[in-house]
């Protein structure tokens, strides 16, 4: 099915954006996010409840017949843009997208119950695959001995707040494991708003929900494709805030933004953000429509969006001058999230390599 991607936002998508932005403006201010990163609970359970139970956004990808909203990846992309703009400390990408996509590739009554729980937001899920693994990458599996799982998995994003873990095993199965039954050890995480952890399974009883390979591949592809929308949100905030600051900040009795050299840097950044929006929208639309070019669109989006988000946050940090170097200013949160995102679900280099194979472009 090769149709032209629709890169424009619909009226419904813009209304959704406005609602999510209003919620985050009221409940996810920068000072609050910074304070949470310094505590033992970086996540905001009240904000998660408002987003999932109040607005029903955790179930966007789940069909209505299974307890969800029956929406598409396009709507999820809009939500992720706004979450990126606010560096919201929520397990939305890991639970409402990646874990949900993995379960949508499985069948059975147990799967249906889990899916309904994730869709409602009352259950938080996490796919027990390292955050750095891309759609075609190698992931670690655990041993299954007579229905009990043994092994150690590292770099699992949002494991600390998950209620259920979806664990791939060496026998080819994907197993649902109660998070209380495993040992979760926090790892040092560069991005304080999306912590990673080591998960240790020592003879844990688990329930098979489906085949691991198709479920993991589907989940990682959606994660990579929709991560580009989060990166777009990060980059867009960085550009907007920097332009606003440079209009106000004066030097030699004139606005700093009036200097030609800075205008050039901002113009270049604006072009990069606009191009990122096109790439991210194309990936979201391809995932939503089941396009034949989905793998291609996801690889393009990730290869392009990751370095742009980092560049935008770096420029924001530098152009805010001494203010940008302070802990109180939120720009450091954006740079850390952008850097962590740049190796999440595959690096830009890995996606370029995948892209070369997809378009039959051989290395020199």
mmCIF file of C-alpha atoms in Angstrom:
data_model
loop_
_atom_site.group_PDB
_atom_site.id
_atom_site.type_symbol
_atom_site.label_atom_id
_atom_site.label_comp_id
_atom_site.label_asym_id
_atom_site.label_seq_id
_atom_site.Cartn_x
_atom_site.Cartn_y
_atom_site.Cartn_z
ATOM 1 C CA UNK A 1 0.000 0.000 0.000
ATOM 2 C CA UNK A 2 2.086 2.926 -1.291
ATOM 3 C CA UNK A 3 0.176 6.158 -0.722
ATOM 4 C CA UNK A 4 1.648 9.599 -0.193
ATOM 5 C CA UNK A 5 2.088 10.298 3.531
ATOM 6 C CA UNK A 6 -0.147 12.983 5.008
ATOM 7 C CA UNK A 7 2.216 15.258 6.921
ATOM 8 C CA UNK A 8 -0.389 17.811 8.002
ATOM 9 C CA UNK A 9 -2.117 17.780 11.381
ATOM 10 C CA UNK A 10 -5.889 17.284 11.369
ATOM 11 C CA UNK A 11 -8.242 19.491 13.405
ATOM 12 C CA UNK A 12 -8.688 16.617 15.870
ATOM 13 C CA UNK A 13 -4.922 16.274 16.270
ATOM 14 C CA UNK A 14 -4.533 20.005 16.930
ATOM 15 C CA UNK A 15 -7.351 19.856 19.512
ATOM 16 C CA UNK A 16 -5.596 16.915 21.169
ATOM 17 C CA UNK A 17 -2.333 18.877 21.215
ATOM 18 C CA UNK A 18 -4.023 21.857 22.883
ATOM 19 C CA UNK A 19 -5.584 19.635 25.569
ATOM 20 C CA UNK A 20 -2.317 17.847 26.345
ATOM 21 C CA UNK A 21 -0.353 21.112 26.395
ATOM 22 C CA UNK A 22 -2.862 22.681 28.796
ATOM 23 C CA UNK A 23 -2.558 19.690 31.123
ATOM 24 C CA UNK A 24 1.243 19.773 31.052
ATOM 25 C CA UNK A 25 1.337 23.557 31.539
ATOM 26 C CA UNK A 26 -0.691 23.128 34.718
ATOM 27 C CA UNK A 27 0.955 19.977 36.083
ATOM 28 C CA UNK A 28 4.454 19.663 34.592
ATOM 29 C CA UNK A 29 6.371 22.887 35.193
ATOM 30 C CA UNK A 30 10.137 22.840 34.816
ATOM 31 C CA UNK A 31 10.857 23.528 38.496
ATOM 32 C CA UNK A 32 8.647 20.583 39.472
ATOM 33 C CA UNK A 33 10.379 18.240 37.011
ATOM 34 C CA UNK A 34 13.824 19.268 38.308
ATOM 35 C CA UNK A 35 12.681 18.760 41.911
ATOM 36 C CA UNK A 36 11.402 15.281 41.051
ATOM 37 C CA UNK A 37 14.707 14.265 39.441
ATOM 38 C CA UNK A 38 16.399 15.041 42.768
ATOM 39 C CA UNK A 39 13.981 12.790 44.678
ATOM 40 C CA UNK A 40 13.483 9.026 44.796
ATOM 41 C CA UNK A 41 10.363 9.310 42.612
ATOM 42 C CA UNK A 42 11.107 11.043 39.300
ATOM 43 C CA UNK A 43 7.635 10.100 38.035
ATOM 44 C CA UNK A 44 4.491 12.048 38.762
ATOM 45 C CA UNK A 45 1.705 9.531 39.463
ATOM 46 C CA UNK A 46 -0.989 12.228 39.524
ATOM 47 C CA UNK A 47 0.021 13.507 36.084
ATOM 48 C CA UNK A 48 0.056 9.926 34.750
ATOM 49 C CA UNK A 49 -3.429 9.376 36.153
ATOM 50 C CA UNK A 50 -4.725 12.583 34.562
ATOM 51 C CA UNK A 51 -3.183 11.677 31.202
ATOM 52 C CA UNK A 52 -4.229 8.020 31.179
ATOM 53 C CA UNK A 53 -7.441 7.689 33.174
ATOM 54 C CA UNK A 54 -8.613 11.281 32.801
ATOM 55 C CA UNK A 55 -7.892 11.736 29.085
ATOM 56 C CA UNK A 56 -7.679 8.087 27.993
ATOM 57 C CA UNK A 57 -4.358 8.634 26.225
ATOM 58 C CA UNK A 58 -2.655 5.432 27.415
ATOM 59 C CA UNK A 59 -5.034 3.408 25.235
ATOM 60 C CA UNK A 60 -4.757 5.314 21.950
ATOM 61 C CA UNK A 61 -3.215 2.358 20.076
ATOM 62 C CA UNK A 62 -5.563 -0.250 21.561
ATOM 63 C CA UNK A 63 -8.785 -1.070 19.636
ATOM 64 C CA UNK A 64 -12.054 -0.064 21.311
ATOM 65 C CA UNK A 65 -13.104 -3.716 21.440
ATOM 66 C CA UNK A 66 -10.106 -4.351 23.732
ATOM 67 C CA UNK A 67 -10.691 -1.436 26.076
ATOM 68 C CA UNK A 68 -8.755 1.263 24.247
ATOM 69 C CA UNK A 69 -9.493 4.392 22.212
ATOM 70 C CA UNK A 70 -8.969 2.858 18.775
ATOM 71 C CA UNK A 71 -6.871 5.792 17.533
ATOM 72 C CA UNK A 72 -3.629 5.614 15.515
ATOM 73 C CA UNK A 73 0.079 6.350 15.735
ATOM 74 C CA UNK A 74 -0.610 9.845 14.401
ATOM 75 C CA UNK A 75 -2.454 10.835 17.571
ATOM 76 C CA UNK A 76 0.196 9.156 19.725
ATOM 77 C CA UNK A 77 2.850 11.187 17.863
ATOM 78 C CA UNK A 78 1.076 14.431 18.806
ATOM 79 C CA UNK A 79 0.995 13.382 22.470
ATOM 80 C CA UNK A 80 4.710 12.519 22.358
ATOM 81 C CA UNK A 81 5.564 15.878 20.783
ATOM 82 C CA UNK A 82 3.953 17.614 23.744
ATOM 83 C CA UNK A 83 5.553 15.263 26.282
ATOM 84 C CA UNK A 84 8.904 15.994 24.621
ATOM 85 C CA UNK A 85 8.312 19.751 24.843
ATOM 86 C CA UNK A 86 7.764 19.387 28.584
ATOM 87 C CA UNK A 87 10.401 16.641 29.189
ATOM 88 C CA UNK A 88 7.566 14.999 31.084
ATOM 89 C CA UNK A 89 8.774 12.262 33.472
ATOM 90 C CA UNK A 90 6.153 9.702 32.418
ATOM 91 C CA UNK A 91 6.355 6.082 31.137
ATOM 92 C CA UNK A 92 4.209 6.934 28.100
ATOM 93 C CA UNK A 93 6.592 5.838 25.346
ATOM 94 C CA UNK A 94 7.628 2.666 27.171
ATOM 95 C CA UNK A 95 4.158 1.565 28.342
ATOM 96 C CA UNK A 96 1.520 3.106 26.043
ATOM 97 C CA UNK A 97 3.621 2.564 22.908
ATOM 98 C CA UNK A 98 6.349 -0.090 23.184
ATOM 99 C CA UNK A 99 4.812 -2.531 25.705
ATOM 100 C CA UNK A 100 1.367 -2.026 24.145
ATOM 101 C CA UNK A 101 2.656 -2.724 20.621
ATOM 102 C CA UNK A 102 4.349 -5.890 21.842
ATOM 103 C CA UNK A 103 1.064 -7.154 23.313
ATOM 104 C CA UNK A 104 -0.877 -6.210 20.169
ATOM 105 C CA UNK A 105 1.285 -8.771 18.346
ATOM 106 C CA UNK A 106 0.146 -11.499 20.794
ATOM 107 C CA UNK A 107 -3.144 -13.314 21.370
ATOM 108 C CA UNK A 108 -5.090 -14.991 24.167
ATOM 109 C CA UNK A 109 -7.173 -14.136 27.218
ATOM 110 C CA UNK A 110 -4.174 -13.253 29.400
ATOM 111 C CA UNK A 111 -2.918 -10.883 26.709
ATOM 112 C CA UNK A 112 -6.347 -9.249 26.402
ATOM 113 C CA UNK A 113 -6.462 -8.644 30.175
ATOM 114 C CA UNK A 114 -2.979 -7.134 30.188
ATOM 115 C CA UNK A 115 -3.789 -4.973 27.170
ATOM 116 C CA UNK A 116 -6.935 -3.616 28.834
ATOM 117 C CA UNK A 117 -4.878 -2.779 31.930
ATOM 118 C CA UNK A 118 -2.273 -0.894 29.910
ATOM 119 C CA UNK A 119 -4.985 0.901 27.916
ATOM 120 C CA UNK A 120 -6.605 2.167 31.113
ATOM 121 C CA UNK A 121 -3.264 3.345 32.495
ATOM 122 C CA UNK A 122 -3.899 1.528 35.768
ATOM 123 C CA UNK A 123 -1.189 -0.963 34.774
ATOM 124 C CA UNK A 124 2.213 0.269 33.579
ATOM 125 C CA UNK A 125 4.105 -2.127 31.325
ATOM 126 C CA UNK A 126 7.709 -2.271 30.148
ATOM 127 C CA UNK A 127 9.320 -4.413 27.473
ATOM 128 C CA UNK A 128 12.400 -5.998 29.067
ATOM 129 C CA UNK A 129 14.700 -5.169 26.157
ATOM 130 C CA UNK A 130 17.557 -2.685 26.581
ATOM 131 C CA UNK A 131 16.561 0.859 25.578
ATOM 132 C CA UNK A 132 19.516 1.017 23.182
ATOM 133 C CA UNK A 133 18.280 -1.852 20.957
ATOM 134 C CA UNK A 134 16.944 -0.784 17.560
ATOM 135 C CA UNK A 135 14.234 -2.459 15.435
ATOM 136 C CA UNK A 136 16.687 -4.862 13.809
ATOM 137 C CA UNK A 137 19.153 -5.136 16.691
ATOM 138 C CA UNK A 138 20.122 -8.123 18.811
ATOM 139 C CA UNK A 139 18.399 -8.314 22.197
ATOM 140 C CA UNK A 140 19.190 -10.472 25.208
ATOM 141 C CA UNK A 141 16.814 -13.253 26.277
ATOM 142 C CA UNK A 142 16.548 -15.145 29.581
ATOM 143 C CA UNK A 143 16.499 -18.905 30.307
ATOM 144 C CA UNK A 144 13.219 -20.724 30.804
ATOM 145 C CA UNK A 145 13.493 -23.784 33.022
ATOM 146 C CA UNK A 146 10.154 -25.578 33.521
ATOM 147 C CA UNK A 147 8.165 -22.335 33.455
ATOM 148 C CA UNK A 148 10.586 -20.389 35.660
ATOM 149 C CA UNK A 149 12.745 -17.607 34.223
ATOM 150 C CA UNK A 150 16.407 -17.017 35.078
ATOM 151 C CA UNK A 151 18.694 -14.255 33.852
ATOM 152 C CA UNK A 152 19.769 -10.622 34.055
ATOM 153 C CA UNK A 153 18.726 -7.855 31.681
ATOM 154 C CA UNK A 154 20.321 -4.394 31.707
ATOM 155 C CA UNK A 155 19.324 -0.956 30.445
ATOM 156 C CA UNK A 156 15.571 -1.512 30.837
ATOM 157 C CA UNK A 157 13.819 1.866 30.677
ATOM 158 C CA UNK A 158 11.065 2.578 33.196
ATOM 159 C CA UNK A 159 11.422 -0.837 34.861
ATOM 160 C CA UNK A 160 11.308 0.870 38.251
ATOM 161 C CA UNK A 161 7.734 2.087 37.749
ATOM 162 C CA UNK A 162 6.380 -0.863 35.762
ATOM 163 C CA UNK A 163 3.751 -3.207 37.201
ATOM 164 C CA UNK A 164 4.371 -5.874 34.580
ATOM 165 C CA UNK A 165 7.449 -6.741 32.516
ATOM 166 C CA UNK A 166 7.315 -8.401 29.097
ATOM 167 C CA UNK A 167 10.380 -10.641 29.012
ATOM 168 C CA UNK A 168 11.759 -12.451 25.931
ATOM 169 C CA UNK A 169 13.094 -15.960 26.653
ATOM 170 C CA UNK A 170 15.544 -18.194 24.791
ATOM 171 C CA UNK A 171 12.736 -20.627 23.951
ATOM 172 C CA UNK A 172 11.260 -17.962 21.635
ATOM 173 C CA UNK A 173 8.418 -16.943 23.925
ATOM 174 C CA UNK A 174 7.460 -13.570 25.343
ATOM 175 C CA UNK A 175 6.491 -13.833 29.014
ATOM 176 C CA UNK A 176 4.530 -11.532 31.305
ATOM 177 C CA UNK A 177 6.207 -11.184 34.694
ATOM 178 C CA UNK A 178 4.931 -9.380 37.765
ATOM 179 C CA UNK A 179 7.441 -6.612 38.512
ATOM 180 C CA UNK A 180 7.220 -7.365 42.242
ATOM 181 C CA UNK A 181 8.644 -10.841 41.599
ATOM 182 C CA UNK A 182 11.953 -9.612 40.129
ATOM 183 C CA UNK A 183 14.871 -7.616 41.503
ATOM 184 C CA UNK A 184 15.106 -4.150 39.944
ATOM 185 C CA UNK A 185 18.396 -2.328 40.510
ATOM 186 C CA UNK A 186 18.656 1.310 39.311
ATOM 187 C CA UNK A 187 21.522 2.058 36.931
ATOM 188 C CA UNK A 188 23.224 5.417 36.579
ATOM 189 C CA UNK A 189 21.073 7.187 34.011
ATOM 190 C CA UNK A 190 22.164 10.229 32.022
ATOM 191 C CA UNK A 191 18.530 11.232 31.517
ATOM 192 C CA UNK A 192 17.121 11.671 35.013
ATOM 193 C CA UNK A 193 13.554 11.828 33.685
ATOM 194 C CA UNK A 194 13.701 8.353 32.083
ATOM 195 C CA UNK A 195 15.734 6.113 34.396
ATOM 196 C CA UNK A 196 17.004 2.699 33.354
ATOM 197 C CA UNK A 197 17.546 -0.337 35.551
ATOM 198 C CA UNK A 198 18.913 -3.868 35.696
ATOM 199 C CA UNK A 199 16.253 -6.562 35.993
ATOM 200 C CA UNK A 200 17.296 -9.820 37.666
ATOM 201 C CA UNK A 201 15.070 -12.901 37.377
ATOM 202 C CA UNK A 202 15.925 -15.723 39.730
ATOM 203 C CA UNK A 203 13.390 -18.493 39.207
ATOM 204 C CA UNK A 204 10.403 -16.256 38.507
ATOM 205 C CA UNK A 205 7.070 -17.815 37.514
ATOM 206 C CA UNK A 206 5.885 -16.314 34.214
ATOM 207 C CA UNK A 207 2.978 -16.576 31.799
ATOM 208 C CA UNK A 208 3.639 -16.889 28.076
ATOM 209 C CA UNK A 209 1.708 -14.270 26.073
ATOM 210 C CA UNK A 210 3.090 -14.943 22.594
ATOM 211 C CA UNK A 211 6.125 -15.295 20.343
ATOM 212 C CA UNK A 212 8.941 -12.931 21.265
ATOM 213 C CA UNK A 213 10.489 -12.183 17.858
ATOM 214 C CA UNK A 214 7.487 -10.625 16.024
ATOM 215 C CA UNK A 215 6.295 -8.875 19.191
ATOM 216 C CA UNK A 216 9.687 -7.333 20.002
ATOM 217 C CA UNK A 217 10.322 -6.276 16.391
ATOM 218 C CA UNK A 218 6.902 -4.634 16.132
ATOM 219 C CA UNK A 219 7.360 -2.871 19.464
ATOM 220 C CA UNK A 220 10.860 -1.566 18.699
ATOM 221 C CA UNK A 221 9.838 -0.328 15.246
ATOM 222 C CA UNK A 222 6.952 1.676 16.718
ATOM 223 C CA UNK A 223 9.200 2.913 19.528
ATOM 224 C CA UNK A 224 11.863 4.132 17.107
ATOM 225 C CA UNK A 225 9.347 5.731 14.741
ATOM 226 C CA UNK A 226 7.427 7.568 17.447
ATOM 227 C CA UNK A 227 10.543 8.558 19.408
ATOM 228 C CA UNK A 228 11.162 10.959 16.507
ATOM 229 C CA UNK A 229 8.049 12.894 17.575
ATOM 230 C CA UNK A 230 9.391 13.207 21.115
ATOM 231 C CA UNK A 231 12.687 14.425 19.660
ATOM 232 C CA UNK A 232 10.750 16.922 17.529
ATOM 233 C CA UNK A 233 9.075 18.265 20.693
ATOM 234 C CA UNK A 234 12.467 18.627 22.413
ATOM 235 C CA UNK A 235 13.958 20.435 19.428
ATOM 236 C CA UNK A 236 10.940 22.689 18.950
ATOM 237 C CA UNK A 237 10.973 23.774 22.613
ATOM 238 C CA UNK A 238 14.733 24.423 22.437
ATOM 239 C CA UNK A 239 14.362 26.638 19.360
ATOM 240 C CA UNK A 240 11.269 28.516 20.608
ATOM 241 C CA UNK A 241 12.730 29.237 24.046
ATOM 242 C CA UNK A 242 16.064 30.344 22.603
ATOM 243 C CA UNK A 243 14.423 32.771 20.164
ATOM 244 C CA UNK A 244 12.289 34.180 22.980
ATOM 245 C CA UNK A 245 15.309 34.635 25.251
ATOM 246 C CA UNK A 246 17.453 36.293 22.566
ATOM 247 C CA UNK A 247 14.708 38.831 21.861
ATOM 248 C CA UNK A 248 14.708 39.866 25.525
ATOM 249 C CA UNK A 249 18.419 39.646 26.396
ATOM 250 C CA UNK A 250 20.287 42.882 25.658
ATOM 251 C CA UNK A 251 23.970 43.485 25.018
ATOM 252 C CA UNK A 252 25.508 46.799 23.960
ATOM 253 C CA UNK A 253 22.002 48.209 24.445
ATOM 254 C CA UNK A 254 20.404 46.068 21.730
ATOM 255 C CA UNK A 255 18.682 42.649 21.712
ATOM 256 C CA UNK A 256 21.195 39.826 21.342
ATOM 257 C CA UNK A 257 18.913 38.251 18.734
ATOM 258 C CA UNK A 258 19.655 41.174 16.419
ATOM 259 C CA UNK A 259 23.259 40.069 15.834
ATOM 260 C CA UNK A 260 23.707 38.567 12.384
ATOM 261 C CA UNK A 261 25.793 35.575 13.490
ATOM 262 C CA UNK A 262 23.089 34.452 15.910
ATOM 263 C CA UNK A 263 20.364 34.974 13.309
ATOM 264 C CA UNK A 264 22.211 32.579 11.004
ATOM 265 C CA UNK A 265 22.495 29.932 13.713
ATOM 266 C CA UNK A 266 18.802 30.195 14.535
ATOM 267 C CA UNK A 267 17.785 30.111 10.865
ATOM 268 C CA UNK A 268 19.796 26.925 10.382
ATOM 269 C CA UNK A 269 18.201 25.395 13.477
ATOM 270 C CA UNK A 270 14.719 26.360 12.259
ATOM 271 C CA UNK A 271 15.347 24.519 8.973
ATOM 272 C CA UNK A 272 16.492 21.424 10.867
ATOM 273 C CA UNK A 273 13.396 21.466 13.111
ATOM 274 C CA UNK A 274 11.040 21.867 10.117
ATOM 275 C CA UNK A 275 12.710 18.937 8.351
ATOM 276 C CA UNK A 276 12.482 16.868 11.533
ATOM 277 C CA UNK A 277 8.755 17.571 11.692
ATOM 278 C CA UNK A 278 8.345 16.229 8.136
ATOM 279 C CA UNK A 279 10.377 13.084 8.916
ATOM 280 C CA UNK A 280 8.578 12.415 12.210
ATOM 281 C CA UNK A 281 5.137 12.940 10.664
ATOM 282 C CA UNK A 282 5.997 10.625 7.771
ATOM 283 C CA UNK A 283 7.025 7.873 10.213
ATOM 284 C CA UNK A 284 3.867 8.308 12.316
ATOM 285 C CA UNK A 285 1.661 8.274 9.208
ATOM 286 C CA UNK A 286 3.405 5.160 7.821
ATOM 287 C CA UNK A 287 2.912 3.322 11.131
ATOM 288 C CA UNK A 288 -0.734 4.426 11.237
ATOM 289 C CA UNK A 289 -1.559 3.343 7.673
ATOM 290 C CA UNK A 290 0.567 0.175 7.590
ATOM 291 C CA UNK A 291 2.498 1.523 4.610
ATOM 292 C CA UNK A 292 4.922 -0.710 2.701
ATOM 293 C CA UNK A 293 7.508 2.011 3.349
ATOM 294 C CA UNK A 294 7.158 1.934 7.142
ATOM 295 C CA UNK A 295 10.649 0.517 7.782
ATOM 296 C CA UNK A 296 12.073 3.141 5.427
ATOM 297 C CA UNK A 297 10.162 6.029 7.044
ATOM 298 C CA UNK A 298 11.146 4.946 10.572
ATOM 299 C CA UNK A 299 14.832 4.674 9.624
ATOM 300 C CA UNK A 300 14.801 8.114 7.948
ATOM 301 C CA UNK A 301 13.030 9.708 10.920
ATOM 302 C CA UNK A 302 15.455 8.301 13.496
ATOM 303 C CA UNK A 303 18.573 8.943 11.415
ATOM 304 C CA UNK A 304 17.542 12.588 11.072
ATOM 305 C CA UNK A 305 15.739 13.453 14.312
ATOM 306 C CA UNK A 306 18.322 12.206 16.813
ATOM 307 C CA UNK A 307 21.183 14.581 15.867
ATOM 308 C CA UNK A 308 18.787 17.513 15.365
ATOM 309 C CA UNK A 309 17.359 17.182 18.897
ATOM 310 C CA UNK A 310 20.884 17.128 20.336
ATOM 311 C CA UNK A 311 21.983 20.097 18.200
ATOM 312 C CA UNK A 312 18.897 22.130 19.165
ATOM 313 C CA UNK A 313 19.435 21.501 22.881
ATOM 314 C CA UNK A 314 23.159 22.309 22.596
ATOM 315 C CA UNK A 315 22.375 25.591 20.847
ATOM 316 C CA UNK A 316 19.774 26.420 23.498
ATOM 317 C CA UNK A 317 22.326 25.780 26.245
ATOM 318 C CA UNK A 318 25.022 27.906 24.593
ATOM 319 C CA UNK A 319 22.788 30.772 23.493
ATOM 320 C CA UNK A 320 21.247 31.117 26.960
ATOM 321 C CA UNK A 321 24.781 32.007 28.098
ATOM 322 C CA UNK A 322 25.531 31.761 31.807
ATOM 323 C CA UNK A 323 21.839 31.237 32.592
ATOM 324 C CA UNK A 324 21.828 28.027 30.530
ATOM 325 C CA UNK A 325 24.629 26.607 32.663
ATOM 326 C CA UNK A 326 22.585 26.760 35.865
ATOM 327 C CA UNK A 327 20.793 23.773 37.410
ATOM 328 C CA UNK A 328 17.652 25.863 37.921
ATOM 329 C CA UNK A 329 17.187 26.478 34.182
ATOM 330 C CA UNK A 330 15.525 23.443 32.544
ATOM 331 C CA UNK A 331 17.667 23.393 29.385
ATOM 332 C CA UNK A 332 19.980 20.748 30.903
ATOM 333 C CA UNK A 333 16.972 18.377 31.138
ATOM 334 C CA UNK A 334 16.400 18.779 27.403
ATOM 335 C CA UNK A 335 20.035 18.195 26.500
ATOM 336 C CA UNK A 336 20.211 15.061 28.673
ATOM 337 C CA UNK A 337 16.950 13.693 27.241
ATOM 338 C CA UNK A 338 18.124 14.488 23.685
ATOM 339 C CA UNK A 339 21.478 12.740 24.247
ATOM 340 C CA UNK A 340 19.805 9.705 25.831
ATOM 341 C CA UNK A 341 17.213 9.598 23.028
ATOM 342 C CA UNK A 342 20.002 9.651 20.440
ATOM 343 C CA UNK A 343 21.000 6.113 21.454
ATOM 344 C CA UNK A 344 17.477 4.884 22.256
ATOM 345 C CA UNK A 345 15.930 2.315 19.880
ATOM 346 C CA UNK A 346 19.067 2.389 17.743
ATOM 347 C CA UNK A 347 21.624 5.116 17.001
ATOM 348 C CA UNK A 348 21.367 7.409 13.979
ATOM 349 C CA UNK A 349 24.282 5.475 12.451
ATOM 350 C CA UNK A 350 22.488 2.147 12.894
ATOM 351 C CA UNK A 351 19.374 3.574 11.253
ATOM 352 C CA UNK A 352 21.422 4.969 8.347
ATOM 353 C CA UNK A 353 22.927 1.512 7.886
ATOM 354 C CA UNK A 354 19.456 -0.048 7.898
ATOM 355 C CA UNK A 355 18.298 2.604 5.450
ATOM 356 C CA UNK A 356 21.161 1.808 3.053
ATOM 357 C CA UNK A 357 20.062 -1.833 2.990
ATOM 358 C CA UNK A 358 16.415 -0.925 2.434
ATOM 359 C CA UNK A 359 17.175 1.251 -0.620
ATOM 360 C CA UNK A 360 19.934 -1.077 -1.855
ATOM 361 C CA UNK A 361 22.660 1.535 -1.430
ATOM 362 C CA UNK A 362 25.922 -0.303 -0.833
ATOM 363 C CA UNK A 363 28.772 1.132 1.221
ATOM 364 C CA UNK A 364 31.800 2.285 -0.816
#
